Short mmCIF file of C-alpha atoms and ligand atoms in Angstrom, two decimals:
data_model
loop_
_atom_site.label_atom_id
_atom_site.label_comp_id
_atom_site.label_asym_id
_atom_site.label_seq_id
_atom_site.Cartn_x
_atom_site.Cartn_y
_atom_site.Cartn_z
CA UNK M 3 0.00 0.00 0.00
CA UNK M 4 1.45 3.46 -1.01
CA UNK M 5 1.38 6.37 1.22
CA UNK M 6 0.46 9.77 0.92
CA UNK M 7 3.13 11.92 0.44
CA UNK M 8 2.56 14.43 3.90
CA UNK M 9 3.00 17.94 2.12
CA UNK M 10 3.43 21.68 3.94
CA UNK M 11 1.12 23.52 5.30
CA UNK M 12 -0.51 26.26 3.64
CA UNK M 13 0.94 29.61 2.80
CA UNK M 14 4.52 28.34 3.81
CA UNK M 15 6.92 27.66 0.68
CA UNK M 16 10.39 26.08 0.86
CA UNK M 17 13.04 28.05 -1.00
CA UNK M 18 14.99 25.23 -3.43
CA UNK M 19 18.15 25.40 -4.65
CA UNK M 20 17.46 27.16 -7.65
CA UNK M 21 15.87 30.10 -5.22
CA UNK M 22 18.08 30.01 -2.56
CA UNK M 23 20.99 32.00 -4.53
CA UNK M 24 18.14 35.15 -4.70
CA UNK M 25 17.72 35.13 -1.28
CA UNK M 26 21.93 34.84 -0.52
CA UNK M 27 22.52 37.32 -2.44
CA UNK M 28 19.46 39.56 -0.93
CA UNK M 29 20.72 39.22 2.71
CA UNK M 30 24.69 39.92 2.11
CA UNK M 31 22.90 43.12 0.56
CA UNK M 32 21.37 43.86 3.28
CA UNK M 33 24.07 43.21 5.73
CA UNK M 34 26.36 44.74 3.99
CA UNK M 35 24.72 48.13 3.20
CA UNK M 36 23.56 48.28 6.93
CA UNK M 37 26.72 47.62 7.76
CA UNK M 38 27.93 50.44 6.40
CA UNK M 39 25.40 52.42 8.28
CA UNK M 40 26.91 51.03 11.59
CA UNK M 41 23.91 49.20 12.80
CA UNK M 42 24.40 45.65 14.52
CA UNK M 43 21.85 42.78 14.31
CA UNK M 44 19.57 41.84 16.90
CA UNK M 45 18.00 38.09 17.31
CA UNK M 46 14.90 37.59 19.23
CA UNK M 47 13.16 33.69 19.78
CA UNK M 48 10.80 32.72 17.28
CA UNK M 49 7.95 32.63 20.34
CA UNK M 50 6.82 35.51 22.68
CA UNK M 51 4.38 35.84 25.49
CA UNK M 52 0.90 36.37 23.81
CA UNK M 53 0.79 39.54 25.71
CA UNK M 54 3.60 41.38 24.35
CA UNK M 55 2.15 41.67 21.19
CA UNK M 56 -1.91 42.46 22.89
CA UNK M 57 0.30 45.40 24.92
CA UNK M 58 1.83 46.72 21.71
CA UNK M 59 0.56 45.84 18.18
CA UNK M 60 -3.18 46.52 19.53
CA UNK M 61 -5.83 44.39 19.98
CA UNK M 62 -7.45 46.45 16.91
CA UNK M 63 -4.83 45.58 14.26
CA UNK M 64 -5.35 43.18 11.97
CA UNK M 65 -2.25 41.24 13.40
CA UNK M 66 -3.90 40.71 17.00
CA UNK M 67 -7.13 40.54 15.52
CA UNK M 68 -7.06 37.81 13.68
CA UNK M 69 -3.66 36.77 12.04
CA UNK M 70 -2.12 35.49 15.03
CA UNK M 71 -0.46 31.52 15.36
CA UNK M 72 -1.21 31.53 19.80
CA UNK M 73 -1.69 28.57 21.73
CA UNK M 74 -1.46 27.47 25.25
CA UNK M 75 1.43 25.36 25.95
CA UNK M 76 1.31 22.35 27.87
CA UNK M 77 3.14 24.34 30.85
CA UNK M 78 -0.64 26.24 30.74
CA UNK M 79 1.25 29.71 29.23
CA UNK M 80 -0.02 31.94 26.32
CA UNK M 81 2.21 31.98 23.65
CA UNK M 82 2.13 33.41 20.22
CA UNK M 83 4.70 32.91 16.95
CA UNK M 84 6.06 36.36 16.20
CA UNK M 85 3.96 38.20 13.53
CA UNK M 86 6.09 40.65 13.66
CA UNK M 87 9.30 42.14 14.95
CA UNK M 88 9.19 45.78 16.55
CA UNK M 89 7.31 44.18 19.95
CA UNK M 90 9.62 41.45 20.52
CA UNK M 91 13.12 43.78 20.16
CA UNK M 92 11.62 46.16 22.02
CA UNK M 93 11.08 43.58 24.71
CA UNK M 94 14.53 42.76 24.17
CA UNK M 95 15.77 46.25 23.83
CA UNK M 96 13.99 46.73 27.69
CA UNK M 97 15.14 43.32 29.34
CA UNK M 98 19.11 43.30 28.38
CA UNK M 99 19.12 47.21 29.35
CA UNK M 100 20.36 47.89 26.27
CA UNK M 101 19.96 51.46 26.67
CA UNK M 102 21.38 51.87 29.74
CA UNK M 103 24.46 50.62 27.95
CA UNK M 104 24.64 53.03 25.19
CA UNK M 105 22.36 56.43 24.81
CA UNK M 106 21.01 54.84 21.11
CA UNK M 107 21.04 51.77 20.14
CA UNK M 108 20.85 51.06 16.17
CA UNK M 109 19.72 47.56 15.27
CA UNK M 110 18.90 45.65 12.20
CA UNK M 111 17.24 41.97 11.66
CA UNK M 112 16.68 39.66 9.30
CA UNK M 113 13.89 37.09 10.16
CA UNK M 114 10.79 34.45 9.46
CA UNK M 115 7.34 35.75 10.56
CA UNK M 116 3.93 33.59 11.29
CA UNK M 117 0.94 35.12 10.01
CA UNK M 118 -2.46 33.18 9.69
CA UNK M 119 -3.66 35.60 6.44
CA UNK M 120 -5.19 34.06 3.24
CA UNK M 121 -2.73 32.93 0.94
CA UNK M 122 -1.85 34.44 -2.21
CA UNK M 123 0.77 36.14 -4.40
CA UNK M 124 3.09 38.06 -1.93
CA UNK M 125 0.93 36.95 1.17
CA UNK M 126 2.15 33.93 2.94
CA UNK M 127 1.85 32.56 6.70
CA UNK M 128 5.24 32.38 6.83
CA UNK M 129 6.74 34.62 5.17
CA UNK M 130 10.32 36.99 5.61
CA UNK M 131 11.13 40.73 6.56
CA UNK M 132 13.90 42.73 7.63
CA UNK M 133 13.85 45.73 9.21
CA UNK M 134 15.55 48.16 11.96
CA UNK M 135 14.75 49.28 15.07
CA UNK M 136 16.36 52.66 16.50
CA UNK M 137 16.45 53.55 19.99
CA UNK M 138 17.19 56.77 21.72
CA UNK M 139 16.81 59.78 19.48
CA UNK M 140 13.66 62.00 18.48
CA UNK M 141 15.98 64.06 16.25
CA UNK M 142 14.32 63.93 12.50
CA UNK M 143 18.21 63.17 11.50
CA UNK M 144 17.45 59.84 12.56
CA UNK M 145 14.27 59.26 10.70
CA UNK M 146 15.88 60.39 7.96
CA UNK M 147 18.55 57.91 8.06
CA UNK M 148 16.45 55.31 8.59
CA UNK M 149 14.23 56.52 5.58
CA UNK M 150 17.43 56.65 3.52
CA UNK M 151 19.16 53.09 4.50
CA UNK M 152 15.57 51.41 3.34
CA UNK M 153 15.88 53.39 -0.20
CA UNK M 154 19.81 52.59 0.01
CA UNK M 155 18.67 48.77 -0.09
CA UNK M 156 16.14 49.17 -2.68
CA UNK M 157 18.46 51.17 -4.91
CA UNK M 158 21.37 48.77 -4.69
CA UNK M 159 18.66 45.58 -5.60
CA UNK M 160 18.27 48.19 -8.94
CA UNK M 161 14.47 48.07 -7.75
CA UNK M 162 12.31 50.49 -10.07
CA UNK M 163 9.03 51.55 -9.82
CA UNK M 164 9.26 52.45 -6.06
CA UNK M 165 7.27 55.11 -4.73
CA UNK M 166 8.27 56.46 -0.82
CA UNK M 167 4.82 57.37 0.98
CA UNK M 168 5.44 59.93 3.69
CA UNK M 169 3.11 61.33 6.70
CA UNK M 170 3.44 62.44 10.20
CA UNK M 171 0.55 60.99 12.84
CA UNK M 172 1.40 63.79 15.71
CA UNK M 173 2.18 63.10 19.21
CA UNK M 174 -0.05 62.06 21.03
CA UNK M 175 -1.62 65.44 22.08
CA UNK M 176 -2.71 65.82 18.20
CA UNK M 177 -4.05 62.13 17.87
CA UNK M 178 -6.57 62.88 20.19
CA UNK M 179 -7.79 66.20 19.27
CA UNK M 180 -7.99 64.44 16.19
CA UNK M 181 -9.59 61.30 17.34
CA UNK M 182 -12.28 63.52 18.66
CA UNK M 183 -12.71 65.70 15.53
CA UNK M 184 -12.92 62.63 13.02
CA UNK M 185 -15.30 60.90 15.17
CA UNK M 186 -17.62 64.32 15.19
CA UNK M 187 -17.07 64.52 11.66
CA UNK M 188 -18.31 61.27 11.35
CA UNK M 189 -21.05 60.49 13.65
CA UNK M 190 -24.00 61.41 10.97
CA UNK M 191 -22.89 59.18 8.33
CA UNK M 192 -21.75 56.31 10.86
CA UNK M 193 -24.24 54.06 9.20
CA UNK M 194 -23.33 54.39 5.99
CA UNK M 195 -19.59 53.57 7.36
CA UNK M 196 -18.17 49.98 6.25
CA UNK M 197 -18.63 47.09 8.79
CA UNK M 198 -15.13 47.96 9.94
CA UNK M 199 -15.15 51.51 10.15
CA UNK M 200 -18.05 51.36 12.52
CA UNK M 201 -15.87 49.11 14.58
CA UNK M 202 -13.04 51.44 13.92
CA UNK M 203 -14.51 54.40 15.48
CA UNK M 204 -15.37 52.73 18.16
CA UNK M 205 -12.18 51.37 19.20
CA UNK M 206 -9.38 53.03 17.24
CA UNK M 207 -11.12 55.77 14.96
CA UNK M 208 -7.95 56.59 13.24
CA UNK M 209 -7.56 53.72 11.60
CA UNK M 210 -10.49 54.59 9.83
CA UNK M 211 -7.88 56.28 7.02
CA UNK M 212 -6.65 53.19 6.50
CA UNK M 213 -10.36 52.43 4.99
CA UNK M 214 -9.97 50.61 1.45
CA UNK M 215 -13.33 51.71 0.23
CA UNK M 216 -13.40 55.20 -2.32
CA UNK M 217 -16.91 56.31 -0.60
CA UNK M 218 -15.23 56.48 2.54
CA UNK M 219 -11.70 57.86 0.99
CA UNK M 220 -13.86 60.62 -0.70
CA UNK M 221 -15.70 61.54 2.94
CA UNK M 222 -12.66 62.10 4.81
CA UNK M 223 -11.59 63.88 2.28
CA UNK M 224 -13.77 66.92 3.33
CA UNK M 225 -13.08 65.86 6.86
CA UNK M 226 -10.65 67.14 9.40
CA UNK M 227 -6.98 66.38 8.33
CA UNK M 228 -4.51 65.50 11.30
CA UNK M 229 -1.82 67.82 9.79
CA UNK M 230 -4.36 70.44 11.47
CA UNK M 231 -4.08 69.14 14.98
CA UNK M 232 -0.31 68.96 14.68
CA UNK M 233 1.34 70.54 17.40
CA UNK M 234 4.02 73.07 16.53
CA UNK M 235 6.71 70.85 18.08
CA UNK M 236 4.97 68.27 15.28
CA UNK M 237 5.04 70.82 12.81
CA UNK M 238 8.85 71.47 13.50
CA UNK M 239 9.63 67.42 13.22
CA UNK M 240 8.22 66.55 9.75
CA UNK M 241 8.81 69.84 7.98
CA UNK M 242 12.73 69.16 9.54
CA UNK M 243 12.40 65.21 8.31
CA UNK M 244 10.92 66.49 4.41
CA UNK M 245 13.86 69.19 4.16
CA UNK M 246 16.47 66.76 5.18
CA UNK M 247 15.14 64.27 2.45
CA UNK M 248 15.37 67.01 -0.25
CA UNK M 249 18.60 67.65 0.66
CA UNK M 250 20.02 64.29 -0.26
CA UNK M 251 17.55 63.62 -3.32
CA UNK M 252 15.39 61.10 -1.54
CA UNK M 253 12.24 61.85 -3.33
CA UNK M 254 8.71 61.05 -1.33
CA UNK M 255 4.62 62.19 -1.25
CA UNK M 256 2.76 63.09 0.87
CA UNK M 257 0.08 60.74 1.89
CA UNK M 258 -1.83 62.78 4.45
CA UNK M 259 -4.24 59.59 5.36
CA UNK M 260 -1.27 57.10 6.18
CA UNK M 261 -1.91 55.63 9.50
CA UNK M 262 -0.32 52.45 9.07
CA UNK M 263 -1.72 49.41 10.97
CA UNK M 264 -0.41 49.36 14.15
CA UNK M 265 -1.33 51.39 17.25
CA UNK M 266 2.07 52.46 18.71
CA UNK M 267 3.18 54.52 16.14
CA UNK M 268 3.37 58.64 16.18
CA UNK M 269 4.83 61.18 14.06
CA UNK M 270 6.56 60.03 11.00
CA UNK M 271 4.99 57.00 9.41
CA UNK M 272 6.02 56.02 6.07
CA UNK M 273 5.56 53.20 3.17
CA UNK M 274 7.14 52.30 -0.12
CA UNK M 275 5.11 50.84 -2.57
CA UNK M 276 6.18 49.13 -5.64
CA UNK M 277 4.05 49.46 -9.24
CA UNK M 278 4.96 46.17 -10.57
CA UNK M 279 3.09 44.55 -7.75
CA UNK M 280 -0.97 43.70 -7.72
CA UNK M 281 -2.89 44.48 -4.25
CA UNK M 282 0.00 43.08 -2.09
CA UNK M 283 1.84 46.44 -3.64
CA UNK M 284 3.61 47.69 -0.31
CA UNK M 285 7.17 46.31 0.09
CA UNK M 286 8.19 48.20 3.41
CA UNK M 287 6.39 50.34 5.98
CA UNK M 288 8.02 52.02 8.93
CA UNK M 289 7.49 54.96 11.83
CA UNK M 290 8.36 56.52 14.99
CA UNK M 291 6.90 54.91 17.94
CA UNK M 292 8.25 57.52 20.83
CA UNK M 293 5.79 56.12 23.56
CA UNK M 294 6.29 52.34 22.95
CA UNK M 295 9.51 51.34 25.23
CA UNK M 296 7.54 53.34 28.03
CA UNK M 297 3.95 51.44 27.26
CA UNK M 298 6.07 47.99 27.56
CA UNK M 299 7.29 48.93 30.87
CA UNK M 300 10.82 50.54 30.00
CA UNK M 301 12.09 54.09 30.72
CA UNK M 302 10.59 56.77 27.97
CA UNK M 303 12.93 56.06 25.31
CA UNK M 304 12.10 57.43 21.58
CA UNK M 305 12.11 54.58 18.46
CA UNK M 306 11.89 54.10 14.97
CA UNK M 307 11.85 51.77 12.66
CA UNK M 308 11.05 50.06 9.36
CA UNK M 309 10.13 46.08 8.04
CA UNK M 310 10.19 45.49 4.51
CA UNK M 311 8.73 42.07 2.95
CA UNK M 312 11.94 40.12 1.43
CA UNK M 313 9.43 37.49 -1.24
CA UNK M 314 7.45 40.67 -2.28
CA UNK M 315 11.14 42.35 -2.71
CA UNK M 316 11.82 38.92 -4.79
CA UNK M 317 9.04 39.41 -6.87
CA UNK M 318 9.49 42.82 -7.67
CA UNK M 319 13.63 42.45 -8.80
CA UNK M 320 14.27 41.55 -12.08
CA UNK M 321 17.35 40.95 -12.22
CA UNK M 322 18.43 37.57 -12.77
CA UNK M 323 20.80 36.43 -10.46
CA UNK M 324 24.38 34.55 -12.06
CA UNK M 325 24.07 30.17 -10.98
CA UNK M 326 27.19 29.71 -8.40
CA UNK M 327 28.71 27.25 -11.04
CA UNK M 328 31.47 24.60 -10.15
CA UNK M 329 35.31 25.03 -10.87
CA UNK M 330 36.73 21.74 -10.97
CA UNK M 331 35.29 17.98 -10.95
CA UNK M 332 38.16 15.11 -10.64
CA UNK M 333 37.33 12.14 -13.19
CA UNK M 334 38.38 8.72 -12.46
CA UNK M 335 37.23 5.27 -12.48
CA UNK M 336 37.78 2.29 -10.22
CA UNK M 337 39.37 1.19 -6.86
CA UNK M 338 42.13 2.64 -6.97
CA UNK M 339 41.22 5.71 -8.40
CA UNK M 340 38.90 6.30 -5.89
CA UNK M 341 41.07 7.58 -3.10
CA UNK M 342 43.14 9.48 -4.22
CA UNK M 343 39.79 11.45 -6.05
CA UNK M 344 38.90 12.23 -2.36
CA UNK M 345 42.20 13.32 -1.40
CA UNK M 346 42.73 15.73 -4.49
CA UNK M 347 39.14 17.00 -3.80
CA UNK M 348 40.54 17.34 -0.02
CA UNK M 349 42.95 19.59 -0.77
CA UNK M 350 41.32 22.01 -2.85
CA UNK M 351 38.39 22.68 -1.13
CA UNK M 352 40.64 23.29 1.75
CA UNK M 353 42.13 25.73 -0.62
CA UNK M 354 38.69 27.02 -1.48
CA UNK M 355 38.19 26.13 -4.48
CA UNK M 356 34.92 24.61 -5.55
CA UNK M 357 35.52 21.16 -6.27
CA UNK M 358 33.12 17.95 -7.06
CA UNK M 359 33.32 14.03 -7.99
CA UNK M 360 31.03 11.64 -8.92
CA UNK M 361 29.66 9.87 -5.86
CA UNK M 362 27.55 6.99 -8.01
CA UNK M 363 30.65 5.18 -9.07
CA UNK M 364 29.37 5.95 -13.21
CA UNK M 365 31.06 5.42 -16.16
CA UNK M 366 33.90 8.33 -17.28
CA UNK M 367 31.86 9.51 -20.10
CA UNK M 368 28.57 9.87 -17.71
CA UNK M 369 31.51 11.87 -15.30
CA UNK M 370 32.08 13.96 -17.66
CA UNK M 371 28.66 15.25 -18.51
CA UNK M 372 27.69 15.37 -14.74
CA UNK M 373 31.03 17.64 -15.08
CA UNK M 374 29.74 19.96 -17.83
CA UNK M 375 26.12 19.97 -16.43
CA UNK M 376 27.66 21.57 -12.85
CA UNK M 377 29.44 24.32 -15.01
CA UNK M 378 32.82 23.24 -14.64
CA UNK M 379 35.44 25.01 -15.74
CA UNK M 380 38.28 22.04 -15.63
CA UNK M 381 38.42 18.26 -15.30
CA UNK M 382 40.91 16.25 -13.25
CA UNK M 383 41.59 12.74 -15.03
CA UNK M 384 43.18 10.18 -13.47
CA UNK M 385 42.60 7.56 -15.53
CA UNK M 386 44.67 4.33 -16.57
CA UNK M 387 47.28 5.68 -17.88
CA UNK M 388 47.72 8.64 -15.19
CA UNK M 389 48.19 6.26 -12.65
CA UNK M 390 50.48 4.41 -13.59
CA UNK M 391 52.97 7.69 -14.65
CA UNK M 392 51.94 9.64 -11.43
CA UNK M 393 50.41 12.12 -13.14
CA UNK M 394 47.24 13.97 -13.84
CA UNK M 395 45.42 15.50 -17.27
CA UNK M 396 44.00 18.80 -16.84
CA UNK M 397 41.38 19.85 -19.50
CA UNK M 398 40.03 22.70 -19.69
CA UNK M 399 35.99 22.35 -21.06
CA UNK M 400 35.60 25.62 -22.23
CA UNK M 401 38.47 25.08 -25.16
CA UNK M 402 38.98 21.53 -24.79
CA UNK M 403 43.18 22.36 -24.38
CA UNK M 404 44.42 19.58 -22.34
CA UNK M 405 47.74 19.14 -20.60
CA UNK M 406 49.24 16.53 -18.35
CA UNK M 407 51.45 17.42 -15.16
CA UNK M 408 53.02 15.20 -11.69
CA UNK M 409 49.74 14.87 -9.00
CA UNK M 410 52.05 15.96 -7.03
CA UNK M 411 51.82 19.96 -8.01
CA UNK M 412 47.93 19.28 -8.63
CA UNK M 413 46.94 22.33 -6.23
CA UNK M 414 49.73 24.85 -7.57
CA UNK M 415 48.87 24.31 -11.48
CA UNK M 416 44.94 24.74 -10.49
CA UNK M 417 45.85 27.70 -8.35
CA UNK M 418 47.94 29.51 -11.54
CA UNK M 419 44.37 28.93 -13.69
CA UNK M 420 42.07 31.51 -14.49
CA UNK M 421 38.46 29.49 -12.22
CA UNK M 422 35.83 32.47 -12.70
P1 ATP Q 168 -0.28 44.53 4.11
O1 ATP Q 168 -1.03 45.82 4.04
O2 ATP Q 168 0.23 44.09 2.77
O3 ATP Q 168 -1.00 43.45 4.85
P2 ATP Q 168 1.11 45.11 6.53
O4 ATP Q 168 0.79 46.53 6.83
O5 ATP Q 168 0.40 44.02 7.24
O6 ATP Q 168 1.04 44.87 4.94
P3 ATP Q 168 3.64 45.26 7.85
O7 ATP Q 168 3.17 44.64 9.07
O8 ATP Q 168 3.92 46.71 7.81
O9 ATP Q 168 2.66 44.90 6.64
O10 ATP Q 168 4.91 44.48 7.31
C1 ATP Q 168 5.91 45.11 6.51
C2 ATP Q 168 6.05 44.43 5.17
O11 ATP Q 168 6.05 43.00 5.30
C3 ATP Q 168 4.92 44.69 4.21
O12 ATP Q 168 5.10 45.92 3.56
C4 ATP Q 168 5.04 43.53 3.26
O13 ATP Q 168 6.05 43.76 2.30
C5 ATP Q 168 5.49 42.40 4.15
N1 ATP Q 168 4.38 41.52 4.52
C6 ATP Q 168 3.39 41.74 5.42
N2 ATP Q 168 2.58 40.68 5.53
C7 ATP Q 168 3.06 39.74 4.67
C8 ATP Q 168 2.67 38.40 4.33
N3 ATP Q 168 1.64 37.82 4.91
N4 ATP Q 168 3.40 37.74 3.40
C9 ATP Q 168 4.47 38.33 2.81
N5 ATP Q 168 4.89 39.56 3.09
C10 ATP Q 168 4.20 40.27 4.01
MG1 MG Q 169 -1.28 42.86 6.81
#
């Protein structure tokens, strides 16, 4: 009796070999170019209390709302997989005193994320984002730079299309003179208000300019805008944040209605969005979030931060990415052959150089087309004849030259080729 095959669960996706070069080469750009921005990477488990994310994402969001993978562990405690990654380095940020250590902290990730959404292109359960988190300055310099090392990513993955979405959300003085305002504003034409609006204003009424539907768009429209409750300090912060970005060519718009999703954000909030993608069309989103570290039970300590969706950045790069090809493969056939393969092989991947040999004992000929299939860009022989004069033919497969020399100066002659 044949089994079924037990396959993945939906929304997850394994990356194959054939993928996993994309996503290589994403991450050493990423490290790399926040590197060079002096930020140091921060790993958190892949499980949190349930309520650090209830205490900080909101119990409004969509995240706590409904996308979250929580259950109650045998030990009887609420647990949750992270859907995302500001909460638990926060939590980390508060518990290892990291800013008693140094006045700001400047961190960077890189990480797998669990959220129970409905599957499609560029939405997964599990899916990858990386992101920063900066502690200890309210200085729009720092927003800025944050702004800039997302586009710095983007414009080294030569991603086009890319639009930067830019707003400030006030302290939290303006958010609820606001609050107040748009829920005046709105309380005649509450019934005409989508099924989640209505729930909106009752529990979080800005998220209401987050609504989807144009009816609604076109209302606030005429309604109060929270760039009129900003406070001057407010004022100060995002005029300061949109001169800085002139001044080193980072172009943006102004999206007056983004809220983004989550409730601890304030001031600056910000989005890119790509063209070349459907619905699932934002790539990164980011904000200040100056009253979190306080809310989770740390001193008042500013943040900001962005998380940027590494499949949708997949989907949306072009450019094809060159196959890792092999340099050498050793040929031989037979016993006694056969060590000495593995001890050439040895030596010059101890001298890294990419090296293979046949591991299903085949024919030469088949050896040599498992050769040319891996790329390579030489062939070892040690055939017959080679064995019994200590020596070793070297052919090179793009040309076909071939020469012979003693095994025993195998690593320098490979070493004085040309392998890339
Ligand atoms: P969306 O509006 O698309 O649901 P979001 O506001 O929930 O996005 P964030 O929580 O801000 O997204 O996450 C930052 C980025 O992570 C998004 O811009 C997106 O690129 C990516 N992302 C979010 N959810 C998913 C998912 N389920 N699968 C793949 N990527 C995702
Ligand atoms: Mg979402």
């Amino acid at each position: 009796m044949s089994k079924e095959p037990i396959r993945s669960i939906k929304g997850t996706q394994d990356i194959l070999p054939d993928q996993s070069s994309r996503w290589q080469t994403l991450e050493s750009t990423i490290r790399n170019t926040m590197h060079t921005y002096d930020y140091f990477e921060i790993r958190t488990p892949a499980f949190e209390n349930t309520s650090l994310f209830l205490h900080s994402v909101g119990e409004e969001s969509d995240i706590v709302s409904k996308e979250m993978y929580t259950w109650i562990d045998q030990g009887g405690e609420n647990l949750t997989l992270k859907p995302e990654l500001t909460a638990p380095v926060t939590r980390a940020f508060i518990q290892n005193n990291l800013g008693g250590l140094n006045p700001i902290n400047k961190l960077y990730y890189i990480d797998s994320l669990f959220r129970r959404e409905r599957p499609q292109k560029g939405r997964y359960r599990q899916f990858h984002q990386f992101g920063v988190e900066v502690f200890g300055s309210e200085f729009p310099e720092i927003d800025v730079e944050v702004i800039s090392l997302a586009m710095s990513i983007f414009n080294t993955l030569e991603l086009e299309g890319l639009t930067l979405e830019l707003n400030s959300i006030g302290s939290e003085d303006c958010r609820n003179n606001f609050r107040t305002a748009i829920k005046e504003y709105l309380k005649p034409n509450f019934d005409k208000l989508s099924e989640t609006s209505q729930k909106r204003f009752k529990r979080n009424p800005l998220r209401i300019l987050d609504t989807k539907s144009l009816e609604e768009k076109t209302l606030l429209k005429d309604g109060p805008q929270i760039s009129d409750y900003w406070t001057s300090d407010d004022k100060d912060h995002f005029n300061e944040v949109c001169e800085l970005l002139d001044k080193i060519n980072i172009k943006f718009e102004l999206s007056p209605n983004l809220v983004r999703g989550l409730d601890y954000y304030t001031r600056t909030t910000f989005e890119v969005t790509s063209n070349l993608l459907g619905a699932q069309n934002a790539i990164c989103g980011g904000g200040r979030y100056d009253g979190l570290v306080e809310q989770l039970g740390g001193k008042p300590t500013p943040g900001i931060g962005f998380a940027a969706g590494m499949e949708r950045l997949l989907l949306v790069n072009q450019k094809s990415d060159e196959t890792i090809k092999s340099q050498i493969y050793v040929i031989g056939l037979g016993d006694s052959a056969r060590s000495l393969i593995i001890n050439i092989a040895l030596e010059l991947r101890q001298n890294n150089i990419r090296t293979s040999f046949d591991l299903l004992r085949r024919s030469i000929k088949s050896q040599m087309r498992d050769a040319n299939k891996l790329g390579a860009k030489y062939v070892i022989i040690i055939g017959e004849e080679e064995l019994t004069k200590n020596i070793a033919t070297i052919k090179n497969l793009s040309n076909g030259d071939q020469e012979q020399i003693p095994l025993d100066s195998i690593l320098s002659h490979i070493k004085s080729l040309p392998l890339k």
